[in-house]
Short mmCIF file of N, CA and C in Angstrom, two decimals:
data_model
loop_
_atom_site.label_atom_id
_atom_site.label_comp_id
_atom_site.label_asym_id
_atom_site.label_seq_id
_atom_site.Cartn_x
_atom_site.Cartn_y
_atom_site.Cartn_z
N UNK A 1 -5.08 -7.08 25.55
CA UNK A 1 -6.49 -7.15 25.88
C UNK A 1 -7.18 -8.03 24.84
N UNK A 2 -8.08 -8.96 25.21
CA UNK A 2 -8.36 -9.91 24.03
C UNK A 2 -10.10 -10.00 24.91
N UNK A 3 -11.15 -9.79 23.47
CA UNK A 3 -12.86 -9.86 23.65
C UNK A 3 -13.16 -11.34 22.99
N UNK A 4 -13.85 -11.39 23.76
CA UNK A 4 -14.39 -12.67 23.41
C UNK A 4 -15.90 -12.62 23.26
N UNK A 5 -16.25 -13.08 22.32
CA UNK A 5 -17.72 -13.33 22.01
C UNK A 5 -18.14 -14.38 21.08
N UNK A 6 -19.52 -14.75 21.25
CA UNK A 6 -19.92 -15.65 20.35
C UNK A 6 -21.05 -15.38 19.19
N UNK A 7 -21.03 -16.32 18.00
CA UNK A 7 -22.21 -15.70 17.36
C UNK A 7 -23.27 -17.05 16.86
N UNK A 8 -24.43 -17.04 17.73
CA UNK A 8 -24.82 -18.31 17.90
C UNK A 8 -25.75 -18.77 16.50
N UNK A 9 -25.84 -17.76 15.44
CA UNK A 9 -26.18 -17.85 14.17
C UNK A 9 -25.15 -18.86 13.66
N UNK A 10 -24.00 -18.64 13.11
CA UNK A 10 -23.42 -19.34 12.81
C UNK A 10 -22.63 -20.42 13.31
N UNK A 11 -22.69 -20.44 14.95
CA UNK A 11 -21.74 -21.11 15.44
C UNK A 11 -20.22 -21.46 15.42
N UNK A 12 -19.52 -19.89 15.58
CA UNK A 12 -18.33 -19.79 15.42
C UNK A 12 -18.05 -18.83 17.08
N UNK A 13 -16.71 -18.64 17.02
CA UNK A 13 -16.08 -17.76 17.61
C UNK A 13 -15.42 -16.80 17.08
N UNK A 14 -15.27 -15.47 17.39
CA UNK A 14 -14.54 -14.57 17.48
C UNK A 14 -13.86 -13.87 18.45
N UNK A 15 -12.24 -13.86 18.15
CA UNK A 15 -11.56 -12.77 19.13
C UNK A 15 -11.15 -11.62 18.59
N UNK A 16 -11.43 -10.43 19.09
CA UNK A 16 -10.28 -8.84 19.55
C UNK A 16 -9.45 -9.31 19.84
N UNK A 17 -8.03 -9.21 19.40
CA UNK A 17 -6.63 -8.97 19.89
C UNK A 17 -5.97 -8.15 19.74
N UNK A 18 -5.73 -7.40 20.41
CA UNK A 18 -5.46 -5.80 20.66
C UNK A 18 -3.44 -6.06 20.86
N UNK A 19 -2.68 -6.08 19.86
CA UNK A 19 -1.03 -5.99 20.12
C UNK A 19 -0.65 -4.89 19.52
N UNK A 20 -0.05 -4.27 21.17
CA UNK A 20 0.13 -2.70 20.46
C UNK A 20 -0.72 -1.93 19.91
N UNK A 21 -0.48 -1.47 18.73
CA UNK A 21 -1.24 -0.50 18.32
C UNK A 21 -2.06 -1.11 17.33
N UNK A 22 -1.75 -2.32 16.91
CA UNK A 22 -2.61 -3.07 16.29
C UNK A 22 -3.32 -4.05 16.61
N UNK A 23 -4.66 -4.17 15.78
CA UNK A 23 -6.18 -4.92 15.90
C UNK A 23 -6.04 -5.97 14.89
N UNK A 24 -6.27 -7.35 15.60
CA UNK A 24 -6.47 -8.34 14.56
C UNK A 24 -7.72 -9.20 15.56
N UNK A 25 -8.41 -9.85 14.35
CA UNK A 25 -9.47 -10.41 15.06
C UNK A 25 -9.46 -11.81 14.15
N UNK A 26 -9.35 -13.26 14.91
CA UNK A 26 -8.83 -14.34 15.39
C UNK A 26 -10.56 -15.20 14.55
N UNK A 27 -10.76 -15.88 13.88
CA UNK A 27 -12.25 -16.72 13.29
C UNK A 27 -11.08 -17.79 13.43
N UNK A 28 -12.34 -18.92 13.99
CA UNK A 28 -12.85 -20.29 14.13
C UNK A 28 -13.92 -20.59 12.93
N UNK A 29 -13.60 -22.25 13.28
CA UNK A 29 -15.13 -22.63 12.36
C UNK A 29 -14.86 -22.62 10.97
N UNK A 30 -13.20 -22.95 10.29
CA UNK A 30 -13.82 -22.86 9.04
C UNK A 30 -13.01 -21.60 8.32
N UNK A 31 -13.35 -20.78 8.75
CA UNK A 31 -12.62 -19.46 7.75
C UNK A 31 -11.04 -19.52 7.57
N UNK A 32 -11.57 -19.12 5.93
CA UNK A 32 -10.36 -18.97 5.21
C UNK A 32 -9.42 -18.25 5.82
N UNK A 33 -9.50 -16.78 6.05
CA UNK A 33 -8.32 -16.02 6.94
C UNK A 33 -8.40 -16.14 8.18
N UNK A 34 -7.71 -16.69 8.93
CA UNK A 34 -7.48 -16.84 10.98
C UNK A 34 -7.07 -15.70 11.38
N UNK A 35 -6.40 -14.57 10.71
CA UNK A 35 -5.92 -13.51 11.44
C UNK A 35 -6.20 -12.27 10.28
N UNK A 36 -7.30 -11.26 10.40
CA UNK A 36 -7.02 -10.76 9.52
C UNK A 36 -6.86 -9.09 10.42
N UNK A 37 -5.90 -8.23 9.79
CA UNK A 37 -5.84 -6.74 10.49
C UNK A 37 -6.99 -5.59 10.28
N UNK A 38 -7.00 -5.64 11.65
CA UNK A 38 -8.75 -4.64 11.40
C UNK A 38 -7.82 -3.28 11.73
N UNK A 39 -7.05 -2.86 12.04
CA UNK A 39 -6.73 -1.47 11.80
C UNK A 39 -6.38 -0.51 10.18
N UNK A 40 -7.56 0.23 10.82
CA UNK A 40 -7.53 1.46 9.18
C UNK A 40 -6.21 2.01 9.19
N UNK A 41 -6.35 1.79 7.54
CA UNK A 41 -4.63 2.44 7.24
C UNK A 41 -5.09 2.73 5.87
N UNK A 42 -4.60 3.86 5.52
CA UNK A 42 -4.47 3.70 4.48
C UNK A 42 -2.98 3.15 3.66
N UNK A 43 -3.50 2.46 2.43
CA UNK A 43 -2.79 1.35 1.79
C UNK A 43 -2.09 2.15 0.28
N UNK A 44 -1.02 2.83 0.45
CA UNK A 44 -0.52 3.42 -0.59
C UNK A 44 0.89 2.95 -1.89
N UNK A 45 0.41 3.35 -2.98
CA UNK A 45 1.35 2.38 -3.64
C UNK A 45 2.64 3.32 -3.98
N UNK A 46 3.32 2.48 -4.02
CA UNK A 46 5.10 3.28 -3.99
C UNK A 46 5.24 4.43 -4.45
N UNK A 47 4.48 4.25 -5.67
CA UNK A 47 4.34 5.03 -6.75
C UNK A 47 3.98 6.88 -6.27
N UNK A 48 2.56 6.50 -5.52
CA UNK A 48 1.62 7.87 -4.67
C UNK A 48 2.73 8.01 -3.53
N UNK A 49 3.60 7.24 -2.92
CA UNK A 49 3.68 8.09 -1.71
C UNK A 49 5.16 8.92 -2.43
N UNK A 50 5.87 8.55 -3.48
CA UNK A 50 6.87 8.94 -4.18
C UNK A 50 6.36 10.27 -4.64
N UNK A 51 5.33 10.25 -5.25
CA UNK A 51 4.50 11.41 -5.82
C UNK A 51 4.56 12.12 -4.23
N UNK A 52 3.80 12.06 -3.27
CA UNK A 52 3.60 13.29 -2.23
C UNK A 52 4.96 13.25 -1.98
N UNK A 53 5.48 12.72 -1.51
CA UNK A 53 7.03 13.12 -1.09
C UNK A 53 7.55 14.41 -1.55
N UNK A 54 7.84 13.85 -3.09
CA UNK A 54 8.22 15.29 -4.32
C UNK A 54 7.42 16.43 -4.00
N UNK A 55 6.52 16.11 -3.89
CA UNK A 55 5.44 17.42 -4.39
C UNK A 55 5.27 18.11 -2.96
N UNK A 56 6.05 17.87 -1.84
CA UNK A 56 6.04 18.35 -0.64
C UNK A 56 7.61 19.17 -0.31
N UNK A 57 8.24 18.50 -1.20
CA UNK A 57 9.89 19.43 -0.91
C UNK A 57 9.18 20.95 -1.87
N UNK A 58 10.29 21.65 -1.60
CA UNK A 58 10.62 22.83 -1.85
C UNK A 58 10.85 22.87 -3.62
N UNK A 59 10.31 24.26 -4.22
CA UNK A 59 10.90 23.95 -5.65
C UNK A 59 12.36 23.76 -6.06
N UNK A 60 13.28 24.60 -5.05
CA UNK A 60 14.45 24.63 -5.69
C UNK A 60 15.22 23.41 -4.76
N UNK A 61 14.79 22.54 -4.21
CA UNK A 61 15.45 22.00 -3.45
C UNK A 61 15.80 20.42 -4.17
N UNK A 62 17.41 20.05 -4.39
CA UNK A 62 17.63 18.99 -5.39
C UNK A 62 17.56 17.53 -4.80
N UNK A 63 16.75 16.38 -5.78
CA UNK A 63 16.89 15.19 -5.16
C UNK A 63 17.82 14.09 -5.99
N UNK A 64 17.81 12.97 -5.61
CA UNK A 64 18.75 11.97 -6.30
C UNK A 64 17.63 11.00 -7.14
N UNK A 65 17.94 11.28 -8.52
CA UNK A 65 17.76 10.46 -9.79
C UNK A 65 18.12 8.97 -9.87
N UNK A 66 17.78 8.52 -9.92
CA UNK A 66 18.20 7.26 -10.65
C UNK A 66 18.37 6.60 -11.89
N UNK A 67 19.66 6.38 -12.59
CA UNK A 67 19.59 6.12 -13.51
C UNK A 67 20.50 4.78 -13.93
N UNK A 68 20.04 4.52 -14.05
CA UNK A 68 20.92 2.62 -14.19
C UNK A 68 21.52 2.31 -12.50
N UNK A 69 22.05 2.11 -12.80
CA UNK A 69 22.75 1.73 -11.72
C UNK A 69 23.30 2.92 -10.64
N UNK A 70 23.35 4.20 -11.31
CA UNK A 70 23.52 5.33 -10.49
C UNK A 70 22.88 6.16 -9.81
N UNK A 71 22.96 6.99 -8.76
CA UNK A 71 22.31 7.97 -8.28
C UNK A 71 22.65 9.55 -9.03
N UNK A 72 21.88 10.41 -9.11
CA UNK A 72 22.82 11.70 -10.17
C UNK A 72 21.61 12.95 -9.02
N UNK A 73 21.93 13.96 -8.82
CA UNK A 73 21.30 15.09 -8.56
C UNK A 73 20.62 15.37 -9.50
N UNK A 74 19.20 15.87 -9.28
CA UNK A 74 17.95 16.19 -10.82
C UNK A 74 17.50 17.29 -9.63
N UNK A 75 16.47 17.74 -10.40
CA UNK A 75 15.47 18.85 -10.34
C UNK A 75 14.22 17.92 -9.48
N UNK A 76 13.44 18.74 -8.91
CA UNK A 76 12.42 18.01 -8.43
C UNK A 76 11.43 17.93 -9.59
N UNK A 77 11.32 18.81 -10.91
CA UNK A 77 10.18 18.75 -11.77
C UNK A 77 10.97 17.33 -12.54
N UNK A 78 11.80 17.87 -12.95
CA UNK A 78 12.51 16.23 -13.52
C UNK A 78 12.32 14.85 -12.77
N UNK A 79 12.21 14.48 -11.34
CA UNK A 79 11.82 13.69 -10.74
C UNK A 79 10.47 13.42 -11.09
N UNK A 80 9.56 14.28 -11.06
CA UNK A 80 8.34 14.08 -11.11
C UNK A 80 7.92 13.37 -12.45
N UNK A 81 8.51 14.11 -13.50
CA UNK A 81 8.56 13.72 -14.72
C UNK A 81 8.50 12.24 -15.13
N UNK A 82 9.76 11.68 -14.28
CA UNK A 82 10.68 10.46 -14.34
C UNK A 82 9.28 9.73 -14.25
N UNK A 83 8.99 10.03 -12.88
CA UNK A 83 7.67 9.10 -12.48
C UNK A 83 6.43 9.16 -13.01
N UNK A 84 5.84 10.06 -13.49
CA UNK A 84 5.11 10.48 -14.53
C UNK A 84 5.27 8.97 -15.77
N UNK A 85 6.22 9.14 -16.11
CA UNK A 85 6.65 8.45 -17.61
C UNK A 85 6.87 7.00 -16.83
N UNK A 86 7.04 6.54 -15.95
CA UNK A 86 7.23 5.11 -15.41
C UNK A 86 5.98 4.93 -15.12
N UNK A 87 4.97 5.54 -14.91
CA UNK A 87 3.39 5.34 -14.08
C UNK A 87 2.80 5.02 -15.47
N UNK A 88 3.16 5.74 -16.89
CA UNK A 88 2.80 5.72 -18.10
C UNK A 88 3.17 4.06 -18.28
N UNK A 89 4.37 3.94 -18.55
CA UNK A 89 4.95 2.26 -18.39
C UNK A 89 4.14 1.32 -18.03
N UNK A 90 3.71 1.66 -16.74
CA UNK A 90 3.51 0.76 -15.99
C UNK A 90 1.58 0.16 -16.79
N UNK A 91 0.83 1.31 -16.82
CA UNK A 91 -0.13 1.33 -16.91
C UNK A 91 -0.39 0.90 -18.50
N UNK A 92 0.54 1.17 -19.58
CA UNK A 92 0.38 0.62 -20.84
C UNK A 92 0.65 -1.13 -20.85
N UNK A 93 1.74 -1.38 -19.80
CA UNK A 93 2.05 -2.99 -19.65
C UNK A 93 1.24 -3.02 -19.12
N UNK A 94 0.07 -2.79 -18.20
CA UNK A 94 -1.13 -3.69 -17.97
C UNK A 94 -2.27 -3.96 -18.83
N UNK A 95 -1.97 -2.73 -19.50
CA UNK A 95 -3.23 -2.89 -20.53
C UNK A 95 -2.87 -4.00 -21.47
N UNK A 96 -1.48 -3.52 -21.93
CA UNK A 96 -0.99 -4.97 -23.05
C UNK A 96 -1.48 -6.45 -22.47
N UNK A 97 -1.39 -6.29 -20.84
CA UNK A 97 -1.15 -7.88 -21.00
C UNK A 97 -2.94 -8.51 -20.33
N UNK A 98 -3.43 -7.16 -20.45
CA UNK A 98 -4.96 -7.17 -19.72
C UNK A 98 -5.04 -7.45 -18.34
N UNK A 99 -4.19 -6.58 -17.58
CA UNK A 99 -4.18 -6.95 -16.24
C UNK A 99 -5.11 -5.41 -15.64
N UNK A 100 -5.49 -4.46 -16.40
CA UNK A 100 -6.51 -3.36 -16.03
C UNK A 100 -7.60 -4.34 -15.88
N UNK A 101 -8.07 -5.21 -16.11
CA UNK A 101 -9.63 -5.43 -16.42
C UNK A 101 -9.57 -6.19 -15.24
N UNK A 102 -8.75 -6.71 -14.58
CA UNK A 102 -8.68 -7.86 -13.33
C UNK A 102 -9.28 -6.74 -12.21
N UNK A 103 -10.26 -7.64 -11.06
CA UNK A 103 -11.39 -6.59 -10.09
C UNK A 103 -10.25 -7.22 -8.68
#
């Protein structure tokens, strides 16, 4: 299904393009993005959906660690931990290199 309309302020076009379950809408005239996705999503980083994952199993229930190159059975609080202390990592190397202050 594709809408068509005009906007005689600026003198451009816009389309609705409806594929599947997803919405993208189509600018003329100039604009920087030609296709950008208008369907709400939320946009989660590896990091958070790793976090709910864990924090949704069971307490006693065991997952796979990673450690170099291996996989090992851990604890789910030990998982959490892991990530805990890598989110720490992550967030001190931005500060070092001043990539917090970037909008």
């Amino acid at each position: 299904m594709a809408l068509w309309f005009a906007d005689d302020e600026q003198s451009r076009s816009t389309t609705l393009v409806e594929l599947g379950t997803k919405k993208f809408t189509l600018q003329a005239a100039g604009k920087e993005a030609l296709i950008q996705d208008v369907t709400p999503a939320n946009h989660n980083t590896g990091a958070e959906v790793a976090r709910y994952e864990l924090e949704s199993l069971p307490e006693k229930r065991t997952v796979y660690l990673k450690k170099g190159a291996l996989y090992f059975l851990s604890s789910k609080k030990e998982a959490l931990e892991k990530l805990q202390e890598k989110e720490r990592m992550t967030s001190m190397k931005e500060k070092v290199l001043g990539l917090d202050t970037l909008e």
